[in-house]
Coordinates of C-alpha atoms and ligand atoms in Angstrom, one line a residue:
X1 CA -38.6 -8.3 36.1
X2 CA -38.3 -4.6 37.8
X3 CA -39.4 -2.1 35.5
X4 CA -37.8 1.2 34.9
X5 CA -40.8 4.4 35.0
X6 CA -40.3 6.6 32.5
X7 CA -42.3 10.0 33.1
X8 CA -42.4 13.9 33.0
X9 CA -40.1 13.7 36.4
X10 CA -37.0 11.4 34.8
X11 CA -34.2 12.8 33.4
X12 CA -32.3 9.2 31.3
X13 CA -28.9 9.1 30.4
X14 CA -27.9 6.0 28.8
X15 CA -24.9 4.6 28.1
X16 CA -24.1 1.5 25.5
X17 CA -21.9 -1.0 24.3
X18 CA -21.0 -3.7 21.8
X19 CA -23.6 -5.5 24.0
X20 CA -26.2 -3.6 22.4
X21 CA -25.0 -4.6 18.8
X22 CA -24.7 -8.2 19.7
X23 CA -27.8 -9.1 18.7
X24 CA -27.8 -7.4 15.5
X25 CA -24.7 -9.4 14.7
X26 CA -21.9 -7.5 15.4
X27 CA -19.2 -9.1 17.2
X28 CA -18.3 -7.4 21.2
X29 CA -15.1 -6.7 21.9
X30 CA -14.2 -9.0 24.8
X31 CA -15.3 -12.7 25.9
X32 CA -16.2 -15.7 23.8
X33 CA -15.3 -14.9 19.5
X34 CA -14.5 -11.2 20.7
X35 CA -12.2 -9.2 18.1
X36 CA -9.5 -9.0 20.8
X37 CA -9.2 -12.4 20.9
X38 CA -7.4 -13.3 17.2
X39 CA -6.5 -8.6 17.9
X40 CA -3.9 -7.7 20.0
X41 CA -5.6 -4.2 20.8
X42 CA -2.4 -2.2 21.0
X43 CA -1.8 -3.3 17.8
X44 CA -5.2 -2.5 16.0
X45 CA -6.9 0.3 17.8
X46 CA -4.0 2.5 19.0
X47 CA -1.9 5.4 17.6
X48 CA 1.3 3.0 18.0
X49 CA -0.3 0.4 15.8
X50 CA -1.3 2.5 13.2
X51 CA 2.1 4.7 12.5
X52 CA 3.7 0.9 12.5
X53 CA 1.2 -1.1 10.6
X54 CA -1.5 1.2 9.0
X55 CA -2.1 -1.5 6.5
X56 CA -2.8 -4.2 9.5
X57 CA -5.3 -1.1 11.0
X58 CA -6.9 -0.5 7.7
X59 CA -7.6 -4.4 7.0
X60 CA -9.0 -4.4 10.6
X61 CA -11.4 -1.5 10.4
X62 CA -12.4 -2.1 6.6
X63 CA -13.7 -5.7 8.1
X64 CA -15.6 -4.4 10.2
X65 CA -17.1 -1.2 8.5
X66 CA -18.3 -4.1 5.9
X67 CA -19.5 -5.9 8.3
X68 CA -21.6 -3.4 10.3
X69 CA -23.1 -2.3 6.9
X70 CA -24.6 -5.6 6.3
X71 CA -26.6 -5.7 9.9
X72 CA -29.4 -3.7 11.2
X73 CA -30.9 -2.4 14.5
X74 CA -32.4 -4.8 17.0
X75 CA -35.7 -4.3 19.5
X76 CA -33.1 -2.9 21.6
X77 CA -32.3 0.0 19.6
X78 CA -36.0 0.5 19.1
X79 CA -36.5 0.6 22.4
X80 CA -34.2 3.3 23.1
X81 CA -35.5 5.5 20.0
X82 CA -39.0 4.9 21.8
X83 CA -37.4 6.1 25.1
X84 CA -35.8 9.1 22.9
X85 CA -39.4 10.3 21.8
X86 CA -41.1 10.0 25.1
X87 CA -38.7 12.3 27.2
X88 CA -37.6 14.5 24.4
X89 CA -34.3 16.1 25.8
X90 CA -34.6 14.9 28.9
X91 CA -33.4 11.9 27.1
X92 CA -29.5 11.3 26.0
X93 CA -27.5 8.6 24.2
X94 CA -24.2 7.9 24.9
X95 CA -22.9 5.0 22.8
X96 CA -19.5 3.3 23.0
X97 CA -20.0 1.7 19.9
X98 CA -18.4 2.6 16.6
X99 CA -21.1 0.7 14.0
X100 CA -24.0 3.8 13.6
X101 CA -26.8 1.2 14.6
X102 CA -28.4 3.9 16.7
X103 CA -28.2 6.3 14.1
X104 CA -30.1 4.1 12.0
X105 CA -32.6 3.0 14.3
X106 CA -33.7 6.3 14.5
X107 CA -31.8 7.9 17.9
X108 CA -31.1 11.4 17.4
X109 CA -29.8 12.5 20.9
X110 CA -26.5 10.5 20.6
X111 CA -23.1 10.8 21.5
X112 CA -20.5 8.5 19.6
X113 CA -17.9 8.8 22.3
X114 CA -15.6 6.3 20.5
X115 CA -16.3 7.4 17.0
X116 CA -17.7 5.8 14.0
X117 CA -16.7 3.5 11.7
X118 CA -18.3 5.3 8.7
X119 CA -16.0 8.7 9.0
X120 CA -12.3 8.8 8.2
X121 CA -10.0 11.6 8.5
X122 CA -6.1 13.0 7.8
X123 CA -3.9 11.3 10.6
X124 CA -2.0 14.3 9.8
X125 CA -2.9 16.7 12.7
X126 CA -1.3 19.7 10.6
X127 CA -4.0 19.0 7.8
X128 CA -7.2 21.0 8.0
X129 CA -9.4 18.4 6.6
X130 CA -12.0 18.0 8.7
X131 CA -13.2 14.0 9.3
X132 CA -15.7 12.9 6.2
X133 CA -18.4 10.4 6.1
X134 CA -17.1 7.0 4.1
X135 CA -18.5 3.9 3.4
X136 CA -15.4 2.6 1.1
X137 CA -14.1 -0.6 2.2
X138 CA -10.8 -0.4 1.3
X139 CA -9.1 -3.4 -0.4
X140 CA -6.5 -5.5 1.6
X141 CA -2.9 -3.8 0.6
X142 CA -4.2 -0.6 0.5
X143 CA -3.8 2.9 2.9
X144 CA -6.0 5.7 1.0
X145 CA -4.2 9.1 1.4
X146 CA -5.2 12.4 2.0
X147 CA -6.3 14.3 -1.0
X148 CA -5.3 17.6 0.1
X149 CA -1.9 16.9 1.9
X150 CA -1.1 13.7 0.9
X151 CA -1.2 12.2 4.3
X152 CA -2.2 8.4 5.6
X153 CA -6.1 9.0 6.2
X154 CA -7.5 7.0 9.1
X155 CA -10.4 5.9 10.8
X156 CA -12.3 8.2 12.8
X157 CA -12.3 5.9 15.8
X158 CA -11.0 7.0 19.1
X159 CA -7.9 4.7 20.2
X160 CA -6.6 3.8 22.7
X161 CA -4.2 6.4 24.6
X162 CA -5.9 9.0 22.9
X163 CA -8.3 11.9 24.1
X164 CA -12.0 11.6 23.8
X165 CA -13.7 14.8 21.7
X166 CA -14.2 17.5 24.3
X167 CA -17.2 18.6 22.7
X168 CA -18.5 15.1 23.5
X169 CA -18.1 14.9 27.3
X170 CA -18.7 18.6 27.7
X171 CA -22.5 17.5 26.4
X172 CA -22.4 14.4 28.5
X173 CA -21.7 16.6 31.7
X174 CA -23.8 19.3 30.7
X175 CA -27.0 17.2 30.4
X176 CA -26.0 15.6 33.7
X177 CA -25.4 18.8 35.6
X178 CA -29.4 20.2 34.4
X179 CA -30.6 16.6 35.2
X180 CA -28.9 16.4 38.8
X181 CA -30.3 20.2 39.2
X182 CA -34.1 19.7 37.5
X183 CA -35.3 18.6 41.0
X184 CA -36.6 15.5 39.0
X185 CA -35.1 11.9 39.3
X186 CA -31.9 11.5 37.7
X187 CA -31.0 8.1 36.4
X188 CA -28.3 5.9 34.5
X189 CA -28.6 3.2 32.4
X190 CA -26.1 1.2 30.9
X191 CA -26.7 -1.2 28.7
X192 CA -24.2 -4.5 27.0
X193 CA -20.9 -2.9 28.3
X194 CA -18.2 -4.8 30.3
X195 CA -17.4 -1.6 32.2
X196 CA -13.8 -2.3 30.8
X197 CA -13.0 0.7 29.1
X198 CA -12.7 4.7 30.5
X199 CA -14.0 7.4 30.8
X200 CA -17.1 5.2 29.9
X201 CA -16.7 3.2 33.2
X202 CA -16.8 5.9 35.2
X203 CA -19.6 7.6 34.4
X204 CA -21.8 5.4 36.7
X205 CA -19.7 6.9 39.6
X206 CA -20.4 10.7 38.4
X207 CA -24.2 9.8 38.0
X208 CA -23.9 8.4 41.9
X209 CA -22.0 11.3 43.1
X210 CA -24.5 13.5 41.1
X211 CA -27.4 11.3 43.6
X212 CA -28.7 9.9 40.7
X213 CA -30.5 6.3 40.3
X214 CA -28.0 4.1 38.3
X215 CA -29.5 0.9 36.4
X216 CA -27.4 -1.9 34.0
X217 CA -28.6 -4.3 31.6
X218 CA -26.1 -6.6 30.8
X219 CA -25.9 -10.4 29.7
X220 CA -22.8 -11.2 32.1
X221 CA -21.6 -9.1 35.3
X222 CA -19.5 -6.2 34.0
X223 CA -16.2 -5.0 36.2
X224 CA -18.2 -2.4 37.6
X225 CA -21.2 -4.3 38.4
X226 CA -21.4 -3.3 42.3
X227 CA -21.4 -0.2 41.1
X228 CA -24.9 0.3 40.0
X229 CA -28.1 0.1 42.4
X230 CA -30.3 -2.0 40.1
X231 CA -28.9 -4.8 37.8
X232 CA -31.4 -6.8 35.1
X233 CA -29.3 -9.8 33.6
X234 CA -30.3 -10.7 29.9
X235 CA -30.0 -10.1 26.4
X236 CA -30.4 -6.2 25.8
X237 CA -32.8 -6.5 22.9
X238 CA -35.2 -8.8 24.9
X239 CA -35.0 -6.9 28.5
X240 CA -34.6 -3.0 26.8
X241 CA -38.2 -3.4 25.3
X242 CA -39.6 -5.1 28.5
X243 CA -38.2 -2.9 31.2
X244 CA -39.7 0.6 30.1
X245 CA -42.5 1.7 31.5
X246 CA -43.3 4.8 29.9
X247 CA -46.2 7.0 31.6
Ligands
BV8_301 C1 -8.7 8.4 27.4 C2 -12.1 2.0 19.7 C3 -7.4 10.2 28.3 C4 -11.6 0.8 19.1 C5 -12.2 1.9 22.0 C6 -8.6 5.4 33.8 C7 -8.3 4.3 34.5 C8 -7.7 3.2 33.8 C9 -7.4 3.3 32.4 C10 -7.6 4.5 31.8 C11 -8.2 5.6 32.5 N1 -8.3 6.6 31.6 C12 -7.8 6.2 30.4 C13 -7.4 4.9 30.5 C14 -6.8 4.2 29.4 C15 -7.9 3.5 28.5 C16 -8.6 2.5 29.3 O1 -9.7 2.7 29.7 N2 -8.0 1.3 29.3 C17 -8.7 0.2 29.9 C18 -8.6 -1.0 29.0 C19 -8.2 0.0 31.3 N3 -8.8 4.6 28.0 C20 -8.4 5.3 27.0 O2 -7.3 5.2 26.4 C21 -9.4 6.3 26.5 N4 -8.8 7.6 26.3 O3 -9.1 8.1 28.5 O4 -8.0 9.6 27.1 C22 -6.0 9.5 28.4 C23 -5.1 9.6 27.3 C24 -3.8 9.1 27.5 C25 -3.5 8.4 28.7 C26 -4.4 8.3 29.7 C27 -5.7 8.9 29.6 C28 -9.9 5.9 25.1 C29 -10.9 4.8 25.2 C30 -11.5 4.4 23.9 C31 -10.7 3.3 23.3 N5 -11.4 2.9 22.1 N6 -12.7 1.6 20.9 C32 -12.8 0.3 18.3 O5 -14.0 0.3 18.7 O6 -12.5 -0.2 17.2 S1 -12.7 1.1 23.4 C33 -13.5 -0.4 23.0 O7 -14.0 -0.9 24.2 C34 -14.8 -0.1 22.2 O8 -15.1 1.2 21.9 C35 -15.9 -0.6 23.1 O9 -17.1 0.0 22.9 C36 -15.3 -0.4 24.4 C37 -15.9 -1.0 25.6 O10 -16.2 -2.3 25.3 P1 -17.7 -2.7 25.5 O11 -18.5 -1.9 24.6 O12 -18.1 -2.7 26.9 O13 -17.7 -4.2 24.8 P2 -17.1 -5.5 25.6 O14 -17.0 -6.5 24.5 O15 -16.0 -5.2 26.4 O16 -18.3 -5.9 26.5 C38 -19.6 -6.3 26.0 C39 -20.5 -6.5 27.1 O17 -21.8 -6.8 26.6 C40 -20.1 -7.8 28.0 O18 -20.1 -7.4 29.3 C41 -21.2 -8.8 27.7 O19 -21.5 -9.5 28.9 C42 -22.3 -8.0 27.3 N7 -23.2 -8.6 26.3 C43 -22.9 -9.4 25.2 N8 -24.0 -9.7 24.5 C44 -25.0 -9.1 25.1 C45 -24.5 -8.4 26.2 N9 -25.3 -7.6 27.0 C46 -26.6 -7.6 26.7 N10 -27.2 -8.2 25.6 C47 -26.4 -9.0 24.8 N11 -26.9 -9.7 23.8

């Protein structure tokens, strides 16, 4: 298998997907048992769905906040946390995934682009609350409302047809822009993600147009497969431990 150097002259930014959980347990999103399968995604993990059917939304996210609290990280987390340590911040984590599994691992320099299931907040843009860490699983039948203005609260998840946090892609692009400057080698790896969903998908184009080295892990070729200059086919937790070589 190639192996990817990892020393004083690389600059890693690394994005991941439900790929990465797999193996931890946590079901992906698309392909064989995927929640979109028995989902319809507009109806779960959209602003539509939720203002018809926040109890249908609720039921959905409380299952899985359960059921991410009951797995733990895999060698392929660890592997990234080991990657984390070595480059320091020349090192970041973008993660499409919701369940904190990189948090707990031990990854530091993350970005939860898509939210996390463990934070809730007022779906009532007027309120000032600001979004609060949450571990309740919420009982079937139930929406929880906002203590201070009585609103429906809501899962801190970023839905579909709705804006990514600025503050998030402005520290994506911000660490790409010093790495594509550092005069060091600038590369991209994304690991377990279909290459479905965007702004995620694209970022393997910025990192190209940036001249950077772009790298995917993946069990299955993603949409944007072509895409990327070096492609490793496997399970994430048994190639992300193999494939650094850190010097
Ligand atoms: C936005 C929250 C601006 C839900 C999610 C440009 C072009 C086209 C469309 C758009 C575009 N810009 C915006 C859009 C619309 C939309 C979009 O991209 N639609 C797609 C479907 C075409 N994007 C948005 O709406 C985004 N907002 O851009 O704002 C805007 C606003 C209004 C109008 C226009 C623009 C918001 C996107 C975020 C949506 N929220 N999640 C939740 O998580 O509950 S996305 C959802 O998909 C998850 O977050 C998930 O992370 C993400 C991507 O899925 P993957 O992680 O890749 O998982 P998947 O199951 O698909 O694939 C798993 C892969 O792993 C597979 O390839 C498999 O082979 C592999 N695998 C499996 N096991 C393993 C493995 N690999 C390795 N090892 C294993 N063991």
């Amino acid at each position: 298998m190639e192996t990817l150097l990892l020393d004083s002259n690389t600059w890693l930014l690394v994005l991941t997907g439900a790929g990465v959980s797999a193996e931890s347990g946590v079901p992906t999103f698309r392909g064989m048992n995927g929640l979109w399968e028995d989902q319809p995604v507009e109806q779960v993990a959209s602003p539509e769905g939720f203002a018809k059917d926040p109890l249908r939304v609720w039921r959905f996210y409380s299952q899985r906040r359960a059921g991410a609290a009951g797995v733990s990280p895999n060698p392929g987390h660890d592997a990234l946390v080991a990657w984390e340590r070595h480059l320091g911040d020349r090192f970041l984590l973008a993660t499409q995934n919701v369940d904190g599994l990189h948090s707990r691992a031990g990854s530091q320099r993350v970005v939860e682009m898509h939210g996390n299931l463990f934070k809730t907040r007022c779906s009532n843009d007027e309120c000032k609350r600001a979004p609060f860490d949450d571990t309740t699983v919420y009982p079937a039948g139930t929406v929880p409302g906002c203590k201070d203005c009585g609103g429906l609260l809501r899962p801190h998840i970023v839905w579909f047809g709705e804006y990514l946090d600025p503050a998030d892609l402005e520290r994506i692009q911000d660490f790409s822009l010093r790495a594509a400057s550092s005069g060091g080698r600038f590369v991209f790896l994304a690991a377990g993600t279909s290459g479905a969903v965007y702004p995620a998908a694209g970022m393997v184009d910025q990192v190209r147009g940036a001249g950077g080295e772009t790298w995917l892990v993946n069990l299955d070729p993603a949409e944007n497969s072509r895409r990327f200059q070096h492609s490793v086919q496997g399970k994430s937790g048994e190639v992300l431990p193999k494939l650094g070589r850190l010097v």
